[in-house]
């Protein structure tokens, strides 16, 4: 199967050496390594997101926010908030009577988020509070939030079950968590194209920023992630009453919606 | 109730909103946190750990916690919260 697919992929003109999958790239296994990684990419994270997705990540994030069921006046949580994209979208929905709590373990990402907040003039953005925290040890009391989101975060968490359990506890009964990430596709064509795009587009561009290893991590993290079905099952095991996974972005992205 | 309101007001003064102050707990024990004005930090009395607030952002990763060794560290002008969430 893999051999057939090789021929289906666009051939490289031979100028660029095929990435050696056997080369020693230090695995980014533990949480501390991942924290350091996200600290390192923080300065260019937003620009590269725009570049690699051709701006589409903004659309996917809006979909994530819609699926969360967030409404005006709500108190909502964004886990793995990074530089704040989802937090800003959530704050527009909850308005000045609502509150957005945005948590991340990367100090550098949070500093960028806070800077973006102070640069923006909309009154509702003042309702975002940034917390440096750990997704597997959330510092919030039970049943505190009307909705929650995680954008491109769950895949990077080492103990995903624990993170889902924490999310479950802090949500109010009946509330939803909306989780956006790369889709670990069961279609081998999709995953081959995803791999090719990372190897031949993402990593070369990232290497121009001196971040080749960091973005190489992306490919392995998708391979180690869960499929949509597996995510639905995990949500069910943790206690969510309903869980549905939606493929978006031509199947390269996916959004899990789980109800407490 | 009055004591809890007083503690919330102190957290608001530190730049933490009252809604956030009601929600925040120790990431390890899930018990309420006590604001310490002197050190601008959130204290988890049950385990004697202090979490700093830097540039208005509470650092509540468990490894950010500073173990409070002495009675002097533990004492503050703020009475401990009596309610747990």
Short mmCIF file of C-alpha atoms in Angstrom, two decimals:
data_model
loop_
_atom_site.label_atom_id
_atom_site.label_comp_id
_atom_site.label_asym_id
_atom_site.label_seq_id
_atom_site.Cartn_x
_atom_site.Cartn_y
_atom_site.Cartn_z
CA UNK A 1 0.00 0.00 0.00
CA UNK A 2 2.73 2.43 0.99
CA UNK A 3 4.69 1.61 -2.17
CA UNK A 4 1.67 2.40 -4.37
CA UNK A 5 1.16 5.69 -2.57
CA UNK A 6 4.80 6.65 -3.09
CA UNK A 7 4.16 6.85 -6.82
CA UNK A 8 1.05 8.93 -6.25
CA UNK A 9 3.01 11.63 -4.46
CA UNK A 10 4.54 14.48 -6.44
CA UNK A 11 8.15 13.67 -7.22
CA UNK A 12 10.86 15.90 -5.92
CA UNK A 13 13.14 17.24 -8.63
CA UNK A 14 16.13 15.73 -6.87
CA UNK A 15 17.54 19.02 -5.76
CA UNK A 16 16.47 18.54 -2.16
CA UNK A 17 17.60 15.48 -0.26
CA UNK A 18 14.66 13.43 0.96
CA UNK A 19 14.35 13.86 4.71
CA UNK A 20 16.02 10.92 6.37
CA UNK A 21 13.45 9.42 8.74
CA UNK A 22 16.27 7.52 10.38
CA UNK A 23 18.19 10.67 11.33
CA UNK A 24 18.52 11.19 15.04
CA UNK A 25 16.04 13.83 16.04
CA UNK A 26 15.85 14.01 19.80
CA UNK A 27 12.31 13.01 20.72
CA UNK A 28 10.27 15.65 22.49
CA UNK A 29 8.80 13.24 24.97
CA UNK A 30 8.37 14.84 28.32
CA UNK A 31 6.26 17.80 29.28
CA UNK A 32 9.33 19.91 30.11
CA UNK A 33 10.72 19.38 26.60
CA UNK A 34 7.41 20.40 25.07
CA UNK A 35 7.19 23.45 27.30
CA UNK A 36 10.66 24.50 26.16
CA UNK A 37 9.68 23.90 22.53
CA UNK A 38 6.66 26.16 22.75
CA UNK A 39 8.72 28.79 24.53
CA UNK A 40 11.22 28.71 21.64
CA UNK A 41 8.67 29.03 18.84
CA UNK A 42 6.61 31.70 20.61
CA UNK A 43 8.05 34.70 18.75
CA UNK A 44 7.08 33.38 15.33
CA UNK A 45 4.18 31.10 16.24
CA UNK A 46 1.39 33.34 15.00
CA UNK A 47 3.10 34.20 11.73
CA UNK A 48 3.90 30.58 10.97
CA UNK A 49 0.33 29.49 11.73
CA UNK A 50 -0.90 31.99 9.15
CA UNK A 51 1.74 30.94 6.65
CA UNK A 52 1.33 27.17 6.94
CA UNK A 53 -2.45 27.19 6.92
CA UNK A 54 -2.74 30.10 4.46
CA UNK A 55 -4.84 31.82 7.06
CA UNK A 56 -7.34 28.97 7.32
CA UNK A 57 -6.55 28.34 10.98
CA UNK A 58 -8.64 31.44 11.74
CA UNK A 59 -11.71 29.79 10.17
CA UNK A 60 -11.16 26.51 11.99
CA UNK A 61 -10.82 28.35 15.29
CA UNK A 62 -14.10 30.16 14.71
CA UNK A 63 -15.73 26.79 14.14
CA UNK A 64 -14.22 25.49 17.38
CA UNK A 65 -15.66 28.44 19.27
CA UNK A 66 -19.12 27.93 17.73
CA UNK A 67 -19.11 24.26 18.63
CA UNK A 68 -18.31 25.09 22.26
CA UNK A 69 -21.78 26.60 22.63
CA UNK A 70 -20.36 29.73 24.24
CA UNK A 71 -22.80 32.61 24.72
CA UNK A 72 -22.88 36.10 26.11
CA UNK A 73 -22.21 36.37 29.82
CA UNK A 74 -20.58 32.95 30.10
CA UNK A 75 -17.46 32.11 32.07
CA UNK A 76 -15.32 30.04 29.73
CA UNK A 77 -11.95 28.33 29.77
CA UNK A 78 -9.35 28.03 27.03
CA UNK A 79 -6.69 25.43 27.81
CA UNK A 80 -3.33 25.53 26.04
CA UNK A 81 -4.22 29.07 25.02
CA UNK A 82 -0.79 29.82 23.53
CA UNK A 83 -0.72 33.34 22.11
CA UNK A 84 -4.46 33.70 22.62
CA UNK A 85 -6.26 33.18 19.31
CA UNK A 86 -9.15 31.21 20.80
CA UNK A 87 -9.28 33.38 23.92
CA UNK A 88 -9.84 36.50 21.83
CA UNK A 89 -12.59 34.81 19.82
CA UNK A 90 -14.24 33.56 23.01
CA UNK A 91 -14.09 37.00 24.58
CA UNK A 92 -15.99 38.46 21.63
CA UNK A 93 -18.73 35.92 22.26
CA UNK A 94 -19.02 36.30 26.04
CA UNK A 95 -18.83 40.07 25.87
CA UNK A 96 -18.16 42.46 28.71
CA UNK A 97 -20.49 40.57 31.05
CA UNK A 98 -18.58 37.33 30.56
CA UNK A 99 -15.14 36.10 31.48
CA UNK A 100 -12.47 34.14 29.64
CA UNK A 101 -9.85 32.29 31.63
CA UNK A 102 -6.95 31.31 29.36
CA UNK A 103 -4.31 28.87 30.58
CA UNK A 104 -0.97 27.74 29.16
CA UNK A 105 2.27 26.37 30.56
CA UNK A 106 4.48 28.41 28.23
CA UNK A 107 5.50 31.69 29.85
CA UNK A 108 6.68 33.12 26.54
CA UNK A 109 3.39 32.36 24.77
CA UNK A 110 1.47 34.01 27.63
CA UNK A 111 3.62 37.12 27.42
CA UNK A 112 2.78 37.43 23.75
CA UNK A 113 -0.89 36.87 24.51
CA UNK A 114 -0.87 39.59 27.17
CA UNK A 115 0.88 41.99 24.77
CA UNK A 116 -1.68 41.32 22.08
CA UNK A 117 -4.42 42.00 24.63
CA UNK A 118 -2.98 45.36 25.59
CA UNK A 119 -2.58 46.33 21.92
CA UNK A 120 -6.23 45.64 21.14
CA UNK A 121 -8.92 48.17 21.82
CA UNK A 122 -12.12 46.13 22.14
CA UNK A 123 -13.53 46.41 25.66
CA UNK A 124 -14.45 42.74 25.82
CA UNK A 125 -10.78 41.71 25.57
CA UNK A 126 -10.23 43.13 29.04
CA UNK A 127 -12.25 40.18 30.29
CA UNK A 128 -9.52 37.69 29.45
CA UNK A 129 -7.34 36.59 32.34
CA UNK A 130 -4.14 34.69 31.61
CA UNK A 131 -3.00 31.88 33.88
CA UNK A 132 0.27 30.02 33.74
CA UNK A 133 -0.84 26.52 34.51
CA UNK A 134 -0.73 22.85 33.66
CA UNK A 135 -3.53 21.19 31.70
CA UNK A 136 -3.18 18.01 33.76
CA UNK A 137 -3.46 19.88 37.07
CA UNK A 138 -6.01 22.60 36.42
CA UNK A 139 -6.15 25.20 39.19
CA UNK A 140 -9.92 25.62 39.06
CA UNK A 141 -12.71 24.41 41.28
CA UNK A 142 -15.27 21.92 40.02
CA UNK A 143 -18.11 22.92 37.72
CA UNK A 144 -16.78 26.41 37.14
CA UNK A 145 -17.11 26.88 33.39
CA UNK A 146 -19.98 27.19 30.90
CA UNK A 147 -17.78 26.09 28.01
CA UNK A 148 -14.18 25.20 27.26
CA UNK A 149 -11.88 24.99 24.28
CA UNK A 150 -8.47 23.53 23.49
CA UNK A 151 -6.81 24.49 20.21
CA UNK A 152 -3.78 22.49 19.02
CA UNK A 153 -3.10 21.56 22.61
CA UNK A 154 -4.42 18.09 23.43
CA UNK A 155 -2.02 16.46 20.97
CA UNK A 156 0.90 18.02 22.83
CA UNK A 157 -0.17 16.87 26.29
CA UNK A 158 1.66 13.76 27.48
CA UNK A 159 -1.15 12.48 29.74
CA UNK A 160 -4.20 13.19 27.60
CA UNK A 161 -6.56 11.11 29.71
CA UNK A 162 -5.70 13.17 32.80
CA UNK A 163 -6.21 16.39 30.85
CA UNK A 164 -9.63 15.19 29.69
CA UNK A 165 -10.51 14.22 33.28
CA UNK A 166 -9.51 17.69 34.47
CA UNK A 167 -11.58 19.32 31.73
CA UNK A 168 -14.54 17.17 32.71
CA UNK A 169 -14.34 18.22 36.37
CA UNK A 170 -14.14 21.96 35.76
CA UNK A 171 -17.05 22.07 33.32
CA UNK A 172 -20.59 22.62 34.55
CA UNK A 173 -22.97 19.71 33.84
CA UNK A 174 -24.37 20.01 30.33
CA UNK A 175 -21.49 22.21 29.14
CA UNK A 176 -19.19 21.37 26.25
CA UNK A 177 -15.52 21.21 25.50
CA UNK A 178 -14.52 21.85 21.91
CA UNK A 179 -11.12 20.46 20.96
CA UNK A 180 -9.42 21.44 17.70
CA UNK A 181 -6.29 19.76 16.41
CA UNK A 182 -4.66 18.03 13.49
CA UNK A 183 -6.65 15.02 12.36
CA UNK A 184 -4.84 11.73 12.74
CA UNK A 185 -6.57 10.37 9.72
CA UNK A 186 -7.47 6.74 9.17
CA UNK A 187 -7.06 7.44 5.46
CA UNK A 188 -3.52 6.58 4.46
CA UNK A 189 -3.75 9.00 1.53
CA UNK A 190 -4.62 11.84 3.87
CA UNK A 191 -1.85 11.01 6.29
CA UNK A 192 0.67 10.64 3.47
CA UNK A 193 -0.22 14.07 2.13
CA UNK A 194 -0.03 15.48 5.66
CA UNK A 195 3.44 13.94 6.11
CA UNK A 196 4.59 15.27 2.75
CA UNK A 197 3.38 18.79 3.55
CA UNK A 198 5.22 18.77 6.86
CA UNK A 199 8.43 17.34 5.39
CA UNK A 200 8.57 19.48 2.25
CA UNK A 201 6.77 22.69 3.21
CA UNK A 202 6.56 23.17 6.95
CA UNK A 203 10.01 21.97 8.04
CA UNK A 204 11.97 23.74 5.26
CA UNK A 205 10.21 27.04 6.01
CA UNK A 206 10.63 26.52 9.75
CA UNK A 207 14.32 25.83 9.26
CA UNK A 208 14.60 29.34 7.84
CA UNK A 209 13.62 30.50 11.30
CA UNK A 210 16.02 28.05 12.91
CA UNK A 211 13.09 25.91 14.08
CA UNK A 212 13.39 22.79 11.93
CA UNK A 213 13.49 20.38 14.88
CA UNK A 214 10.54 22.04 16.56
CA UNK A 215 8.34 21.64 13.50
CA UNK A 216 9.65 18.14 12.80
CA UNK A 217 8.14 17.33 16.18
CA UNK A 218 4.76 18.16 14.63
CA UNK A 219 4.83 15.11 12.35
CA UNK A 220 5.64 12.69 15.17
CA UNK A 221 3.07 14.26 17.43
CA UNK A 222 0.34 13.65 14.84
CA UNK A 223 1.41 10.02 14.49
CA UNK A 224 1.23 9.61 18.26
CA UNK A 225 -2.10 11.37 18.55
CA UNK A 226 -5.51 9.70 18.65
CA UNK A 227 -7.87 9.23 15.74
CA UNK A 228 -11.30 10.80 15.84
CA UNK A 229 -12.87 7.53 16.97
CA UNK A 230 -10.26 7.10 19.69
CA UNK A 231 -10.89 10.64 20.91
CA UNK A 232 -14.63 9.99 21.09
CA UNK A 233 -13.97 6.81 23.07
CA UNK A 234 -11.59 8.57 25.44
CA UNK A 235 -14.17 11.26 26.12
CA UNK A 236 -16.76 8.60 26.87
CA UNK A 237 -14.41 6.72 29.21
CA UNK A 238 -13.64 9.89 31.13
CA UNK A 239 -17.34 10.50 31.67
CA UNK A 240 -18.55 12.86 28.98
CA UNK A 241 -22.16 12.02 28.12
CA UNK A 242 -21.75 12.70 24.43
CA UNK A 243 -18.75 13.01 22.14
CA UNK A 244 -18.66 13.71 18.43
CA UNK A 245 -15.64 14.23 16.18
CA UNK A 246 -15.85 16.38 13.06
CA UNK A 247 -13.27 16.35 10.28
CA UNK A 248 -12.64 19.80 8.84
CA UNK A 249 -10.05 21.48 6.65
CA UNK A 250 -10.27 18.83 3.93
CA UNK A 251 -9.77 16.17 6.58
CA UNK A 252 -6.42 17.50 7.79
CA UNK A 253 -7.97 18.99 10.91
CA UNK A 254 -10.52 17.66 13.34
CA UNK A 255 -12.70 18.99 16.14
CA UNK A 256 -13.99 16.90 19.02
CA UNK A 257 -17.09 18.19 20.80
CA UNK A 258 -17.77 16.51 24.14
CA UNK A 259 -20.64 17.27 26.50
CA UNK A 260 -20.24 16.98 30.27
CA UNK B 1 -19.13 35.11 54.33
CA UNK B 2 -17.67 38.49 55.31
CA UNK B 3 -14.20 36.97 55.71
CA UNK B 4 -14.45 35.35 52.25
CA UNK B 5 -15.48 38.70 50.75
CA UNK B 6 -12.46 40.35 52.37
CA UNK B 7 -10.15 37.78 50.86
CA UNK B 8 -11.75 38.23 47.44
CA UNK B 9 -11.25 42.01 47.66
CA UNK B 10 -7.54 41.50 48.30
CA UNK B 11 -7.23 39.29 45.24
CA UNK B 12 -9.04 41.92 43.20
CA UNK B 13 -6.57 44.51 44.42
CA UNK B 14 -3.74 42.29 43.17
CA UNK B 15 -5.22 42.42 39.69
CA UNK B 16 -7.12 39.15 39.89
CA UNK B 17 -10.81 39.63 39.18
CA UNK B 18 -13.38 38.52 41.74
CA UNK B 19 -14.74 35.91 39.34
CA UNK B 20 -11.30 34.43 38.87
CA UNK B 21 -10.63 34.59 42.61
CA UNK B 22 -13.75 32.49 43.22
CA UNK B 23 -12.63 29.85 40.76
CA UNK B 24 -8.90 29.54 41.47
CA UNK B 25 -7.70 26.66 43.63
CA UNK B 26 -4.40 24.96 44.37
CA UNK B 27 -3.58 22.80 41.31
CA UNK B 28 -2.49 19.94 43.56
CA UNK B 29 -4.99 19.90 46.43
CA UNK B 30 -7.88 21.71 44.67
CA UNK B 31 -8.34 23.66 47.91
CA UNK B 32 -8.94 27.45 47.87
CA UNK B 33 -5.94 29.75 47.76
CA UNK B 34 -5.17 32.65 50.09
CA UNK B 35 -3.84 35.91 48.73
CA UNK B 36 -0.66 37.17 50.39
CA UNK B 37 -0.10 40.89 49.77
CA UNK B 38 3.44 40.94 51.13
CA UNK B 39 4.75 38.50 48.58
CA UNK B 40 2.05 39.06 45.92
CA UNK B 41 1.38 35.36 45.77
CA UNK B 42 -1.35 32.81 46.30
CA UNK B 43 -0.88 30.52 49.27
CA UNK B 44 -2.03 26.93 49.47
CA UNK B 45 -2.23 26.54 53.23
CA UNK B 46 -2.95 22.82 53.23
CA UNK B 47 0.43 22.00 51.70
CA UNK B 48 2.35 25.14 52.65
CA UNK B 49 3.10 26.24 49.09
CA UNK B 50 3.13 29.71 47.59
CA UNK B 51 2.40 30.41 43.92
CA UNK B 52 3.71 33.73 42.60
CA UNK B 53 1.81 36.32 40.59
CA UNK B 54 4.11 37.97 38.06
CA UNK B 55 2.98 40.87 35.83
CA UNK B 56 -0.58 40.09 36.84
CA UNK B 57 -0.35 36.45 35.68
CA UNK B 58 -0.69 33.81 38.43
CA UNK B 59 1.87 31.02 38.02
CA UNK B 60 -0.07 27.93 39.02
CA UNK B 61 1.97 25.18 37.43
CA UNK B 62 2.72 22.83 40.36
CA UNK B 63 6.47 23.19 39.81
CA UNK B 64 6.10 27.00 40.16
CA UNK B 65 5.06 26.48 43.78
CA UNK B 66 7.52 27.58 46.44
CA UNK B 67 7.53 25.52 49.60
CA UNK B 68 7.08 27.70 52.65
CA UNK B 69 9.45 26.46 55.31
CA UNK B 70 9.18 28.72 58.30
CA UNK B 71 6.34 29.93 60.46
CA UNK B 72 7.30 33.41 59.32
CA UNK B 73 6.60 32.40 55.74
CA UNK B 74 3.26 30.91 56.67
CA UNK B 75 2.11 33.88 58.70
CA UNK B 76 0.47 36.75 56.92
CA UNK B 77 -1.98 39.47 57.70
CA UNK B 78 -4.65 37.55 55.81
CA UNK B 79 -6.73 35.04 57.71
CA UNK B 80 -7.04 31.65 56.02
CA UNK B 81 -10.22 31.02 54.05
CA UNK B 82 -12.64 28.78 55.89
CA UNK B 83 -14.78 27.77 52.91
CA UNK B 84 -13.77 25.15 50.47
CA UNK B 85 -15.32 24.90 47.03
#
